[in-house]
Coordinates of N, CA and C and ligand atoms in Angstrom, one line a residue:
X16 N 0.5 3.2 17.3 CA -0.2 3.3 16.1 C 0.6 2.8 14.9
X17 N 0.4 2.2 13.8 CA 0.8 1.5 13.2 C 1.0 2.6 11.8
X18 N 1.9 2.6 11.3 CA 2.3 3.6 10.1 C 0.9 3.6 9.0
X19 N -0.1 2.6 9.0 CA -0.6 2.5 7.8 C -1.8 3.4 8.5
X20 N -2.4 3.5 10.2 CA -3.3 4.2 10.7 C -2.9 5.9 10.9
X21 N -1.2 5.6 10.8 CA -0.9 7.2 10.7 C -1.1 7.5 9.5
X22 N -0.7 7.5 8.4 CA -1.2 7.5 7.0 C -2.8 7.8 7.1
X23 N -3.3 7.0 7.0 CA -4.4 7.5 6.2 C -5.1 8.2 7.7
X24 N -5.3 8.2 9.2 CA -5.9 8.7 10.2 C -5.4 10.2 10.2
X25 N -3.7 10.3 10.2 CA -3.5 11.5 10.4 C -3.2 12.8 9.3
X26 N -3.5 11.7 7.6 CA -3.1 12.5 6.6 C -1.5 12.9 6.2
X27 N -0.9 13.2 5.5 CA 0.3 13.0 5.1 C 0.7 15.0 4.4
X28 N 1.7 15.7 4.5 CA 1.6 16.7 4.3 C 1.2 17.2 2.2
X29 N 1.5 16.0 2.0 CA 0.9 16.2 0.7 C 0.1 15.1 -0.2
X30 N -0.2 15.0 -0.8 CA -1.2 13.8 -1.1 C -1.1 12.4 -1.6
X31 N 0.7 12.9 -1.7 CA 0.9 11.3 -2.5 C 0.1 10.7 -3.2
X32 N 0.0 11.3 -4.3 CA -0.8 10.5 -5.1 C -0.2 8.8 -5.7
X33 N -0.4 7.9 -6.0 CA 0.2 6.4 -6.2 C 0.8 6.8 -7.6
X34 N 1.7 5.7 -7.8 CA 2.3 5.7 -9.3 C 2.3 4.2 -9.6
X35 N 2.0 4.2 -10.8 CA 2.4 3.1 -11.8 C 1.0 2.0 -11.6
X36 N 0.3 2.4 -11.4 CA -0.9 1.7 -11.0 C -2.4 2.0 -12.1
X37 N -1.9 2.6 -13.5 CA -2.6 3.1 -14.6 C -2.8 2.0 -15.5
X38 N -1.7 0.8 -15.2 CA -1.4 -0.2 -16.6 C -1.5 -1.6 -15.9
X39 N -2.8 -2.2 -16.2 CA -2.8 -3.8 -15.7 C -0.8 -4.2 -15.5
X40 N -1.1 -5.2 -14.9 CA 0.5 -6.0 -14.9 C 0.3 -7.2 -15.2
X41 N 1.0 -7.8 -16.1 CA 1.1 -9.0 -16.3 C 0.4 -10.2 -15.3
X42 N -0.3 -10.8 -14.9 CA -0.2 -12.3 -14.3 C 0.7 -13.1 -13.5
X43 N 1.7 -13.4 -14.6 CA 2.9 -14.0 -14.4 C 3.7 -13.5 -15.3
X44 N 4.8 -13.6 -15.1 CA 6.0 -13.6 -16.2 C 5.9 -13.9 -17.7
X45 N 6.3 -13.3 -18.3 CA 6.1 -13.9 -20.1 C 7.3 -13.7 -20.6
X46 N 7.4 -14.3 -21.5 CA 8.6 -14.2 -22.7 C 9.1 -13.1 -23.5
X47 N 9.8 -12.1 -23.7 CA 10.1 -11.1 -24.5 C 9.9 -11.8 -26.0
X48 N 9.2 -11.1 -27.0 CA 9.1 -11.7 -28.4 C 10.5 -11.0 -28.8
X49 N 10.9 -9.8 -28.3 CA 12.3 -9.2 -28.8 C 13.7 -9.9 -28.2
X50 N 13.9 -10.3 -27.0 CA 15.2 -10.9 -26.0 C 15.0 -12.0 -26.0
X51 N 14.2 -12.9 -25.8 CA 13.7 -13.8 -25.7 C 13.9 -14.3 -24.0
X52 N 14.0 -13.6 -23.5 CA 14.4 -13.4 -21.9 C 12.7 -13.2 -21.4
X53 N 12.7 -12.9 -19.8 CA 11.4 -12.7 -19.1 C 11.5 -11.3 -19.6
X54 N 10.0 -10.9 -20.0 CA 10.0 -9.5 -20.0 C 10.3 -9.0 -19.0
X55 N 11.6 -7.9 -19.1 CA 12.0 -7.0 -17.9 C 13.5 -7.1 -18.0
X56 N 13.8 -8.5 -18.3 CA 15.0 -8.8 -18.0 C 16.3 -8.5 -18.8
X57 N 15.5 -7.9 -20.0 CA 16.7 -7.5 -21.0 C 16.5 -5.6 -20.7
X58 N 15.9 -5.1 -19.4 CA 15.7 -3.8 -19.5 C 17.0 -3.1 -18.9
X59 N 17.5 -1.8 -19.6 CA 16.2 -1.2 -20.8 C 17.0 -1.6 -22.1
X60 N 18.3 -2.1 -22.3 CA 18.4 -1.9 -23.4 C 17.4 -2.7 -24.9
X61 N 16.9 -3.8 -24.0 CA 16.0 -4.2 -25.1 C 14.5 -3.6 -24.9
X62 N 14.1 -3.0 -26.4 CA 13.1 -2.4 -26.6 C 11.9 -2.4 -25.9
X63 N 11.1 -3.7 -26.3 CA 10.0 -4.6 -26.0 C 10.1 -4.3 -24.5
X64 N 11.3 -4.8 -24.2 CA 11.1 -5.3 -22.4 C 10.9 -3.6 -21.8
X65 N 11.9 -2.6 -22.4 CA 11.9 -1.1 -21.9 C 10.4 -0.5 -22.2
X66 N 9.9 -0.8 -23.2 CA 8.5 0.0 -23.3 C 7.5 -0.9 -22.6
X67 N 7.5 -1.9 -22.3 CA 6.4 -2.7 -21.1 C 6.8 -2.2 -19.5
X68 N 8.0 -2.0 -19.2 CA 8.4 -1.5 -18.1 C 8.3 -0.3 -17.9
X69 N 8.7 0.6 -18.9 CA 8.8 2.3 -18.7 C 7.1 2.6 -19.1
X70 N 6.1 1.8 -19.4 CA 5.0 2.3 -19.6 C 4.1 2.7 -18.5
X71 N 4.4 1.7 -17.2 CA 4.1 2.2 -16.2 C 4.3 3.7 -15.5
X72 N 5.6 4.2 -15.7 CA 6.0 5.4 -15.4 C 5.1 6.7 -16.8
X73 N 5.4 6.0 -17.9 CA 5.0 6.9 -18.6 C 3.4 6.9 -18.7
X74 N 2.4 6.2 -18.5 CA 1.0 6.5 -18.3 C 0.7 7.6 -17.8
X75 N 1.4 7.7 -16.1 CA 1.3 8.8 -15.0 C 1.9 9.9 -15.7
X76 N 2.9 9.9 -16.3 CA 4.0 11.2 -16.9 C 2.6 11.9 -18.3
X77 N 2.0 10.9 -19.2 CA 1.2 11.3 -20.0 C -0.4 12.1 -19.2
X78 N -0.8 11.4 -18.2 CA -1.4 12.1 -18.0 C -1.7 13.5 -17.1
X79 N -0.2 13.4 -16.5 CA -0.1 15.0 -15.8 C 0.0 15.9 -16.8
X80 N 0.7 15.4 -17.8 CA 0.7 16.2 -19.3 C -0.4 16.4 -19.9
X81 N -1.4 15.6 -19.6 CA -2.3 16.1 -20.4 C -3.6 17.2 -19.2
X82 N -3.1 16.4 -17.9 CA -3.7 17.6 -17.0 C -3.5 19.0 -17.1
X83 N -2.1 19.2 -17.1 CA -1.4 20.3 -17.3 C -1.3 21.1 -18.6
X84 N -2.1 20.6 -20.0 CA -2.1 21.0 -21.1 C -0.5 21.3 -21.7
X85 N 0.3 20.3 -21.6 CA 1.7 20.1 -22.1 C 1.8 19.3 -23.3
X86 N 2.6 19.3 -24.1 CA 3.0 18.8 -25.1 C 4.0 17.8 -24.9
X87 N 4.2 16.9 -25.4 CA 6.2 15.9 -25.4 C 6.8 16.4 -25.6
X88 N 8.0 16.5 -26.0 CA 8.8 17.3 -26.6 C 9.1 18.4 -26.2
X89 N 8.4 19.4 -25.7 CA 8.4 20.7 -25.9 C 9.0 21.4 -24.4
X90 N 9.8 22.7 -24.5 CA 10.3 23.1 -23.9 C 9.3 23.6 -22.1
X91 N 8.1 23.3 -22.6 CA 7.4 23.7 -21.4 C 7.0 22.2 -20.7
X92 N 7.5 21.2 -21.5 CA 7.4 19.7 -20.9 C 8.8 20.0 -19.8
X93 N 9.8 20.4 -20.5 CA 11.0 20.4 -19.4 C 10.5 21.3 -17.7
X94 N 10.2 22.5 -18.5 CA 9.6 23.3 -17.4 C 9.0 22.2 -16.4
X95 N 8.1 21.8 -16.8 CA 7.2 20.5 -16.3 C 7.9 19.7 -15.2
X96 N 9.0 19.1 -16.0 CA 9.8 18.2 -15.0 C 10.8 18.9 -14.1
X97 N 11.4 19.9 -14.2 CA 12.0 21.3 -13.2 C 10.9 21.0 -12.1
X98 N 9.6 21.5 -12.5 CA 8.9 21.8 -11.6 C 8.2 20.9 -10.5
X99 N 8.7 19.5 -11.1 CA 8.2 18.2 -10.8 C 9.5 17.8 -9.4
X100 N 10.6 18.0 -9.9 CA 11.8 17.8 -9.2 C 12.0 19.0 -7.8
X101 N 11.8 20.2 -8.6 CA 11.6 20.8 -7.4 C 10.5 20.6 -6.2
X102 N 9.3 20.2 -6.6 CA 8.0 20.6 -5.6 C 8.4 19.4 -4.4
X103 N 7.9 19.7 -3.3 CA 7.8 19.2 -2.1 C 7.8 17.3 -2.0
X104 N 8.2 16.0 -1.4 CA 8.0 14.8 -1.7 C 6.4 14.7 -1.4
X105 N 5.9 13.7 -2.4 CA 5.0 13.3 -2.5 C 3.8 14.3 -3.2
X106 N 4.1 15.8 -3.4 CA 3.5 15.9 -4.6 C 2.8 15.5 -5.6
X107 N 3.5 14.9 -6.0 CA 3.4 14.3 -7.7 C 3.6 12.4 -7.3
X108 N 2.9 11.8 -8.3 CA 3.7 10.6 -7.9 C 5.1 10.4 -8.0
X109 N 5.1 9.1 -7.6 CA 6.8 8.6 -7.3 C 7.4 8.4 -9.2
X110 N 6.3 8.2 -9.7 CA 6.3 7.4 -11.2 C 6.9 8.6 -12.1
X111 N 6.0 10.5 -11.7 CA 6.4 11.0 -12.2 C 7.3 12.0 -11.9
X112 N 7.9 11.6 -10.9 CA 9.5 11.8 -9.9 C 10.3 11.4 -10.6
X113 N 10.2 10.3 -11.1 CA 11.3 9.1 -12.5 C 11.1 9.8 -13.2
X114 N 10.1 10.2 -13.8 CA 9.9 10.3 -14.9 C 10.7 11.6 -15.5
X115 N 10.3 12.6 -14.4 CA 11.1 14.2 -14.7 C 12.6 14.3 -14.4
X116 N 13.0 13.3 -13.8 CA 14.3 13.5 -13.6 C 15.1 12.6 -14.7
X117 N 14.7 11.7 -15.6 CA 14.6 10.9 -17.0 C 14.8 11.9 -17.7
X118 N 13.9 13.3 -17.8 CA 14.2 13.5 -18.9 C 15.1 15.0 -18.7
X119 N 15.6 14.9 -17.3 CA 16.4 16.8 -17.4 C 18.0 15.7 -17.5
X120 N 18.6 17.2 -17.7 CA 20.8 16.5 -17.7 C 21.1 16.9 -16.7
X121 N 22.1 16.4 -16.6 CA 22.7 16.9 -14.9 C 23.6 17.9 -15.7
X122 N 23.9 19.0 -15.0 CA 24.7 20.4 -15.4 C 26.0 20.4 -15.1
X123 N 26.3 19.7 -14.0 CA 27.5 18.6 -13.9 C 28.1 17.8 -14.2
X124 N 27.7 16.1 -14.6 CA 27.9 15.7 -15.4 C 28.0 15.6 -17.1
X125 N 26.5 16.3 -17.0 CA 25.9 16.1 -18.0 C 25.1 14.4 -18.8
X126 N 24.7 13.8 -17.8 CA 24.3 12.7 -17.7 C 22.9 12.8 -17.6
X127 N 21.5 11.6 -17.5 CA 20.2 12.6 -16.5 C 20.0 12.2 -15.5
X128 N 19.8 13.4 -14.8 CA 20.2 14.0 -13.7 C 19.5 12.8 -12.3
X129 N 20.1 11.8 -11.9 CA 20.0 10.8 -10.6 C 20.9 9.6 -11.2
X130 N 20.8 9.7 -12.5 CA 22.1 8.6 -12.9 C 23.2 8.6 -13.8
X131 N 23.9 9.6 -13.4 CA 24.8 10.4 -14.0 C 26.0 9.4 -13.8
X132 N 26.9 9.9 -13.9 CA 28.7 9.8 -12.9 C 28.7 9.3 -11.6
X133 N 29.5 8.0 -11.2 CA 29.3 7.6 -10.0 C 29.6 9.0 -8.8
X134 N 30.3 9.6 -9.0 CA 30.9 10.6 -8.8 C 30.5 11.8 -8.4
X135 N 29.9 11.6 -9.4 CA 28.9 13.4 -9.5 C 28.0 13.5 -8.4
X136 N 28.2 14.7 -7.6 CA 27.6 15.0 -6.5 C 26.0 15.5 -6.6
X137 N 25.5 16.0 -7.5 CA 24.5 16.5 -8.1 C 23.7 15.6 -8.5
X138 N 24.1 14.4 -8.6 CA 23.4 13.1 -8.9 C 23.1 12.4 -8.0
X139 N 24.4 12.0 -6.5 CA 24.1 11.8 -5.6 C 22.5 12.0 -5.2
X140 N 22.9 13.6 -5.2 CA 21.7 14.1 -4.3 C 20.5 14.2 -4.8
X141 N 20.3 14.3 -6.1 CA 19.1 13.9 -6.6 C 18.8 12.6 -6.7
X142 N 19.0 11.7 -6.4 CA 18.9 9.9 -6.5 C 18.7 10.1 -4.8
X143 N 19.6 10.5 -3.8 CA 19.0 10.2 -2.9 C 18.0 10.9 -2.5
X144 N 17.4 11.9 -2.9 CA 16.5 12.8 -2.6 C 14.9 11.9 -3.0
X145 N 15.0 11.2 -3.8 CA 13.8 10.9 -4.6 C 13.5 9.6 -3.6
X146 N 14.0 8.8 -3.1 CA 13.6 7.7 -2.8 C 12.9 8.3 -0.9
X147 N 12.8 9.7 -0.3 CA 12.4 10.2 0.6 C 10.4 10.1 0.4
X148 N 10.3 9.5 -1.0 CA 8.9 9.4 -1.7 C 8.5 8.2 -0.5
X149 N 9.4 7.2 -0.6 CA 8.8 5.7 -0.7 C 8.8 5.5 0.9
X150 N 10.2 6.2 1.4 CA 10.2 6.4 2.9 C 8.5 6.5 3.8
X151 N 7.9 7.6 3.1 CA 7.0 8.7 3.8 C 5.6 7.8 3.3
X152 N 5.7 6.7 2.1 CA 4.4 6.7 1.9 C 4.4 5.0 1.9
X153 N 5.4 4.6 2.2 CA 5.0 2.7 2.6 C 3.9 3.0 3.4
X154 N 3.5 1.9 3.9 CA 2.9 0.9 2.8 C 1.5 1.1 2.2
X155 N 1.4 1.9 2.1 CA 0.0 2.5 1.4 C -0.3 3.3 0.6
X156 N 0.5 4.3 0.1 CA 0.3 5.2 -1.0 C 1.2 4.4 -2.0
X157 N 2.0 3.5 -1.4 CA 2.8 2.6 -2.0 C 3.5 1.6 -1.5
X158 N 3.5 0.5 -2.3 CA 3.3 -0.8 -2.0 C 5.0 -1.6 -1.5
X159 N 5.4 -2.3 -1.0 CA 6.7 -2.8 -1.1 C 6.6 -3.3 -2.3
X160 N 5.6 -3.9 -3.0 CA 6.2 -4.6 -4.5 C 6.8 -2.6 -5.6
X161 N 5.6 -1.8 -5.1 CA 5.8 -1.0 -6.0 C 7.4 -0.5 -5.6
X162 N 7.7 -0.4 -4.6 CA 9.0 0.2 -4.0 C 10.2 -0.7 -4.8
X163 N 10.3 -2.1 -4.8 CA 11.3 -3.0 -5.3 C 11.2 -2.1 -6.6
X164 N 10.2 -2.5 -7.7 CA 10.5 -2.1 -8.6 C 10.9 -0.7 -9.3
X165 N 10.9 0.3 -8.0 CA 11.1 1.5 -8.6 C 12.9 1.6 -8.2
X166 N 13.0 0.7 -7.2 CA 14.6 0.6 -7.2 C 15.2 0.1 -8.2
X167 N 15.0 -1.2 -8.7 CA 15.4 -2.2 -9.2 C 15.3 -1.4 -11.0
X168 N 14.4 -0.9 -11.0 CA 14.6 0.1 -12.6 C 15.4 1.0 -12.5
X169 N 15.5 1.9 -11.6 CA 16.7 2.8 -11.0 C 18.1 2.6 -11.0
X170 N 18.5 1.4 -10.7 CA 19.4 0.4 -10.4 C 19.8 0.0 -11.9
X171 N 19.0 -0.6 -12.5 CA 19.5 -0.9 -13.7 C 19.3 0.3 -14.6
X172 N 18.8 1.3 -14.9 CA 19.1 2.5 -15.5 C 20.7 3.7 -15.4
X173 N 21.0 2.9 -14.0 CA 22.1 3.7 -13.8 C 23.5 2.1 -13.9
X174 N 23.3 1.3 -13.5 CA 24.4 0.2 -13.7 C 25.7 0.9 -13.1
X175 N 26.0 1.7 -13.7 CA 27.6 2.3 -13.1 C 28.0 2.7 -11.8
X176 N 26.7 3.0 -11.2 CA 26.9 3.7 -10.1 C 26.7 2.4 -8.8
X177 N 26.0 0.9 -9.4 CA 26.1 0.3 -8.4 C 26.7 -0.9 -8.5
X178 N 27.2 -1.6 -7.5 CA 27.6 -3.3 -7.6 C 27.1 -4.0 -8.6
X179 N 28.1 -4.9 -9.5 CA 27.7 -5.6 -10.3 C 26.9 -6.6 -9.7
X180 N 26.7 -7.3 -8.5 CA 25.9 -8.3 -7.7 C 24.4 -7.8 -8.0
X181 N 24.6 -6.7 -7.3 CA 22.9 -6.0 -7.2 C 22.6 -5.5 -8.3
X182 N 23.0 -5.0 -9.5 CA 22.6 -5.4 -11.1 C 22.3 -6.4 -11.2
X183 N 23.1 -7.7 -11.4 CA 22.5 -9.0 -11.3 C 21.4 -9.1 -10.8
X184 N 20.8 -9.0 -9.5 CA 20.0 -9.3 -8.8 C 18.7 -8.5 -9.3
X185 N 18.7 -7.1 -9.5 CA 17.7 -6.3 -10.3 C 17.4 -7.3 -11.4
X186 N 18.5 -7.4 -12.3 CA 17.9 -8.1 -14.0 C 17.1 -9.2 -13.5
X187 N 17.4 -10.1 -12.2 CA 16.3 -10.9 -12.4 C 15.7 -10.7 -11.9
X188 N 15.3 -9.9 -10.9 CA 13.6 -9.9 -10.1 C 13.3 -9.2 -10.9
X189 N 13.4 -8.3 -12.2 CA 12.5 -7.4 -12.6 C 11.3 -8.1 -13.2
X190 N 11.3 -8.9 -13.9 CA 10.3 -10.0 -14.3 C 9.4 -10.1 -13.9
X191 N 9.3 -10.2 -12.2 CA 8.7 -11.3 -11.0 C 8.1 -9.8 -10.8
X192 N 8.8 -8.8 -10.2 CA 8.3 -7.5 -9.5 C 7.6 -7.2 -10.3
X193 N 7.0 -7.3 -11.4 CA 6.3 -6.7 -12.7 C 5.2 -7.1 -12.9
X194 N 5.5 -8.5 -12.4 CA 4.2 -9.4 -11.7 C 3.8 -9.4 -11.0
X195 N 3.9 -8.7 -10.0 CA 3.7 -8.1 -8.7 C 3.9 -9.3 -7.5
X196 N 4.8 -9.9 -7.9 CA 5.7 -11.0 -6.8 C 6.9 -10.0 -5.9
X197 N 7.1 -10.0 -4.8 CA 8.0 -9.6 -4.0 C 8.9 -11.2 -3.3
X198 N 10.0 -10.9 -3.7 CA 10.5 -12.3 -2.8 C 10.7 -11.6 -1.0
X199 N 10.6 -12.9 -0.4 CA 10.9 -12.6 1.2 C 12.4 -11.8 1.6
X200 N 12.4 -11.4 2.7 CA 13.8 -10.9 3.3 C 15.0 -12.6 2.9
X201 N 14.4 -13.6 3.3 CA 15.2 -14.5 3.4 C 15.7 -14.6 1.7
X202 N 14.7 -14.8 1.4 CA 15.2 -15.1 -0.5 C 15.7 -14.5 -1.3
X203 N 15.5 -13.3 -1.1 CA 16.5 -12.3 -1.2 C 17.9 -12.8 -1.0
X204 N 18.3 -12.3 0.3 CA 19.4 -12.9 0.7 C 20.1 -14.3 0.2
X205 N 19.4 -15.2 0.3 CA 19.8 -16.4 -0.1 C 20.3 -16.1 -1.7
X206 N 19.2 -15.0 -2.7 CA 19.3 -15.1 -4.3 C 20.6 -14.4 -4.1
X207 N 21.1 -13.6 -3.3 CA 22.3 -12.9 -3.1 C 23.6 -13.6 -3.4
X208 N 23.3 -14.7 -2.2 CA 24.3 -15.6 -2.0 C 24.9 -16.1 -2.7
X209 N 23.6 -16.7 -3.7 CA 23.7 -17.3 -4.9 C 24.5 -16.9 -6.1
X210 N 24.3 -16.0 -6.4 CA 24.7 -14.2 -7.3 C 26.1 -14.2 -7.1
X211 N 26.6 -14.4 -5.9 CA 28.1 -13.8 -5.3 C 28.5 -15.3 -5.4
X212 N 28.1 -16.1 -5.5 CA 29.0 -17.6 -6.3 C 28.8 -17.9 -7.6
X213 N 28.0 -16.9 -8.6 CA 28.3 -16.9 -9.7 C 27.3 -18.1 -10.3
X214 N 26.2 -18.1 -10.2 CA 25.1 -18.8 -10.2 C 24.0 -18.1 -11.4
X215 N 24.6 -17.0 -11.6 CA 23.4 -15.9 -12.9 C 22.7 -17.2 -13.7
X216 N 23.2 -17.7 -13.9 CA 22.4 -18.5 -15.3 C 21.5 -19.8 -14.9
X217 N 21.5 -20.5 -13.5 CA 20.8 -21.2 -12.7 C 19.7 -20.5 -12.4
X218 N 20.0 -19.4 -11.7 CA 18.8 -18.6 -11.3 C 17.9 -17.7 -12.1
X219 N 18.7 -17.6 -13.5 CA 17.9 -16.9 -14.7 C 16.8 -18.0 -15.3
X220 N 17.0 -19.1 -14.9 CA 15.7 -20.5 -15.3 C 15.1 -20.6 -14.4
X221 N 15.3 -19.8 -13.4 CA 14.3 -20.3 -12.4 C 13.1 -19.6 -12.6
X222 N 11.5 -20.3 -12.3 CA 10.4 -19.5 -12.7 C 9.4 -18.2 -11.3
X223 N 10.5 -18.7 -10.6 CA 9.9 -17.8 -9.2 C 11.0 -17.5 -8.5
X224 N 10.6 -16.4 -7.6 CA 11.9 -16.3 -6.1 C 12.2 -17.3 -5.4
X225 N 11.2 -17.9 -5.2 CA 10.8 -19.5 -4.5 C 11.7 -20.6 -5.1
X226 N 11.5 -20.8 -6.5 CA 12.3 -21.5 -7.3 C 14.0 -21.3 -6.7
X227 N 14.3 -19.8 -7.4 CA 16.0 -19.2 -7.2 C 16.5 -19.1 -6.1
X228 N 15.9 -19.3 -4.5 CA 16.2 -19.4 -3.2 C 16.3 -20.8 -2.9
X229 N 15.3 -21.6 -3.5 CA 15.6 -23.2 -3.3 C 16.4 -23.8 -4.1
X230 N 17.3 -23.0 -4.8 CA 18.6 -24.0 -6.2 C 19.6 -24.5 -4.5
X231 N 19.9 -25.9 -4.7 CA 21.1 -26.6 -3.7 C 22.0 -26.0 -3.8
X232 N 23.1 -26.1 -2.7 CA 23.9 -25.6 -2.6 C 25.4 -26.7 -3.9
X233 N 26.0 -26.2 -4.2 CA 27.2 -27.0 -4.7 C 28.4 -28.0 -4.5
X234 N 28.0 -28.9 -3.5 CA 28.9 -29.0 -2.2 C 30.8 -29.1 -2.6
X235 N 30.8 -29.4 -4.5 CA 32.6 -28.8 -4.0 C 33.1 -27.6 -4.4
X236 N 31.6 -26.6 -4.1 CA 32.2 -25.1 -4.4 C 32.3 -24.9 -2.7
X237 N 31.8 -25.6 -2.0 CA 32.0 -24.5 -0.5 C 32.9 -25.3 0.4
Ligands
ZN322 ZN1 13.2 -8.0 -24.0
ZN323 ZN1 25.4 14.3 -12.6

């Protein structure tokens, strides 16, 4: 039986509800009017690109809040996200899994709490704990494109905690993943390759995965 007939034939222990699926997605790629970069690519520190990106998460986060008669701000929103972090995987969406663990600190480091201190064990375990969402509900309650980009924002939210390669590699698919492009196993790999010979600024013009897997090789770098 094929994972997507167990899913939906046999039911799943909680409902998984989908995330990030509230806010059209771009087409193709566009221009930041703030970075002047692909939207995504200056995220999060630039504005524009963080509030087109984080709006996806926060759609789903506004309206469990509004399900739940919560306020922003308010100390019963934290309650909220306690309660969000505690309950069982797939509860809640994956969007507002990010989202609650965004807004608690780690008591430990004191960072929030999944991308804290490379270090910090409490963060470990909350960062690995959350991605047991995507495990249980490929490919149908969620998507491989939606999975990339819940890494790839993860990834670059936390920076410290991972390879500067695979930063690289997040800043530029986030663009593409936003557009609901996934590059292949191979292109991947290949954009890797590329990445680890110091190639960022070739592959930052490129307009696809397609494009940044087909840049030539350099024949008197190898
Ligand atoms: Zn931007
Ligand atoms: Zn921590």
């Amino acid at each position: 039986m094929t994972k997507a007939a167990y899913l939906s034939g046999m039911g799943l222990p909680a409902p998984f509800p989908p995330g990030g699926r509230r806010v059209p997605r771009p087409e193709a790629p566009v221009p930041c009017s703030n970075c002047g970069e692909l939207v995504g690519r200056g995220y999060p520190e630039c504005a524009i690109c963080a509030e087109r990106i984080d709006d996806l998460w926060w759609a789903d986060w506004r309206a469990l809040l509004d399900a739940e008669r919560v306020q922003t701000g308010t100390d019963e929103e934290r309650a909220l996200a306690e309660r969000v972090r505690a309950a069982s995987v797939g509860a809640f969406p994956w969007t507002c899994v990010d989202w609650a663990l965004w807004l608690l600190t780690c008591t430990v480091c004191g960072g929030q709490v999944g991308s804290g201190d490379l270090g910090c064990v409490d963060c470990a375990a909350a960062d690995g704990a959350r991605w047991a969402w995507d495990h249980q509900a490929l490919p149908v309650a969620m998507t491989p494109n939606e999975h990339a980009l819940r890494v790839a924002v993860a990834g670059l939210r936390a920076p410290h905690r991972h390879r500067d390669v695979a930063v690289a590699g997040w800043r530029l698919a986030l663009p593409f993943l936003f557009a609901g492009e996934l590059p292949t196993t191979k292109q991947a790999q290949r954009i890797r390759a590329l990445l680890l010979a110091g190639r960022y600024a070739e592959l930052a013009r490129c307009r696809d995965f397609c494009a940044m897997a087909h840049l030539p090789d350099l024949p008197w770098r190898s």
